Amino acid sequence: MIALYIASALIFIIGAFGIFGNINLIIATMRTLPAVQRSRCGLLIGILAFSDLICIIFEWQNAIRLLAGMQNYRRSCFWAISPYLYVINFQASIILVIAVDRVCAICFPIKYRILPFNVYIILCMLPGVAFASTIFVLALANMVDEPIEACNPPLGYPPLVSKIWNRWILAVDSLTIVLYLLALVALCLKRREMTRSDSEYSFFQQQQKAMRTLSVVVVAFACSWFTCHFCVLFVTMIGVSESAVHIVQTVAVIPAMICYSQNYYIYLWRSTEYRELFIQQFKAFVHCNGEYCSKSRVKSLSNGSVVSVSRVKMFAIEESVSQEDQLDEAEDALEYFRTELREQRPDARRSEDGTVRMDVSQEEDMVNAYGEEIARFIGTLRRQVEQFQYCGVQLRIRLRSHSSEVA
């Protein structure tokens, strides 16, 4: 029982850090939604943070039951934590989907970027929904109501379903680690073949930065989530008593709680972009020069107009992101046209039919016309972005000078 009380205390302590971190990740994802459509992995990270937050809240419910000394029964426990049972399987699938996302972004960069955003998100959600629904239905069909030591997923499932679930999660975890390693190898090979003059150089440079952070996430994932399920599998295979297995299944939630809580702190440590967002959010909740930064601080510009500093900054971020998104989409479309033309042109020219050659020539003219239009569109967008950046610099200079005058 002492082990269960210690586990309950650790659930509360680790969970407090996890709730703070996951809420920050969710807010950061919502603040950067326009940019997330360009960097789609960011939205998956936000969805994963929301899933982890739900898991932590329900593990707190389990800790309260343990500390209160409540007798748990499997059927009532299953329905009490049914949202948790569904989300935990969805969360495990999202971790795998993020690994697949990294492989696709590196191995198929053009098709990855031109895939419609809504279609991409639906495809990413389907595996998690299918897996979670299957396990949930199996648990209902094989439900056995009996006393259990704690109300958590390994004990909330019937024994047969719990074994199937444990082995399936281990298989998904192993595949996730393999895919991350494959993405790292593919990225290293791609970077060796590229030079600064290549059109995809900047894209792969961004992917390299992302993989530096995600590589730490993989190591932490292997040390927490994978360890949790491997310990449960190990004690069920060595033939210890059922009560001992239940205690191990309860204590093994500690590495799982670390997995639910760790992502925010890894991104804070390893990612410059996330660190800047988190610092801005932290300043919005703590004291700033004796006042709460969350309150609207109003500054007067030199021309007498009054604006909110926080709103000006947010407007600048949103506008610059929107312009850059349009620019990236136009460049991706132009590169896709060129790639498709290079792939299709040799086969078409080997045809002996004169009519086909005429069609190919017309298609080339059409693609070239589209290319010229897109190139002009890109030029216009670049000028707009430069003008907006210049305005932003001027605005920051004026705000700083006014701040120094007020001080």
Short mmCIF file of N, CA and C in Angstrom, two decimals, residues 34 62 150 191-193 218 245 249 332 385 400:
data_model
loop_
_atom_site.label_atom_id
_atom_site.label_comp_id
_atom_site.label_asym_id
_atom_site.label_seq_id
_atom_site.Cartn_x
_atom_site.Cartn_y
_atom_site.Cartn_z
N PRO A 34 -2.28 30.10 -38.27
CA PRO A 34 -1.93 30.32 -39.68
C PRO A 34 -0.61 29.69 -40.06
N ASN A 62 -7.57 8.88 -10.62
CA ASN A 62 -7.11 7.60 -10.10
C ASN A 62 -6.35 7.79 -8.78
N ALA A 150 -6.60 -0.51 -8.54
CA ALA A 150 -6.61 0.91 -8.94
C ALA A 150 -7.44 1.06 -10.21
N ARG A 191 20.66 15.86 -46.86
CA ARG A 191 21.46 17.05 -46.62
C ARG A 191 22.84 16.92 -47.24
N ARG A 192 23.38 15.72 -47.30
CA ARG A 192 24.69 15.53 -47.91
C ARG A 192 24.66 15.79 -49.41
N GLU A 193 23.52 15.46 -50.04
CA GLU A 193 23.41 15.61 -51.49
C GLU A 193 23.08 17.03 -51.92
N VAL A 218 12.16 11.53 -28.90
CA VAL A 218 12.17 10.08 -29.09
C VAL A 218 12.89 9.38 -27.94
N VAL A 245 1.02 -8.26 -10.04
CA VAL A 245 0.90 -7.69 -11.39
C VAL A 245 0.08 -6.40 -11.34
N GLN A 249 1.26 -2.71 -12.42
CA GLN A 249 0.48 -1.95 -13.41
C GLN A 249 0.09 -0.58 -12.88
N ASP A 332 5.68 26.38 -53.86
CA ASP A 332 5.43 24.94 -53.93
C ASP A 332 4.70 24.58 -55.22
N VAL A 385 5.77 41.58 -48.59
CA VAL A 385 6.39 41.13 -47.34
C VAL A 385 7.49 42.10 -46.92
N ARG A 400 9.77 51.82 -29.13
CA ARG A 400 10.89 51.84 -28.20
C ARG A 400 11.25 53.26 -27.79
#
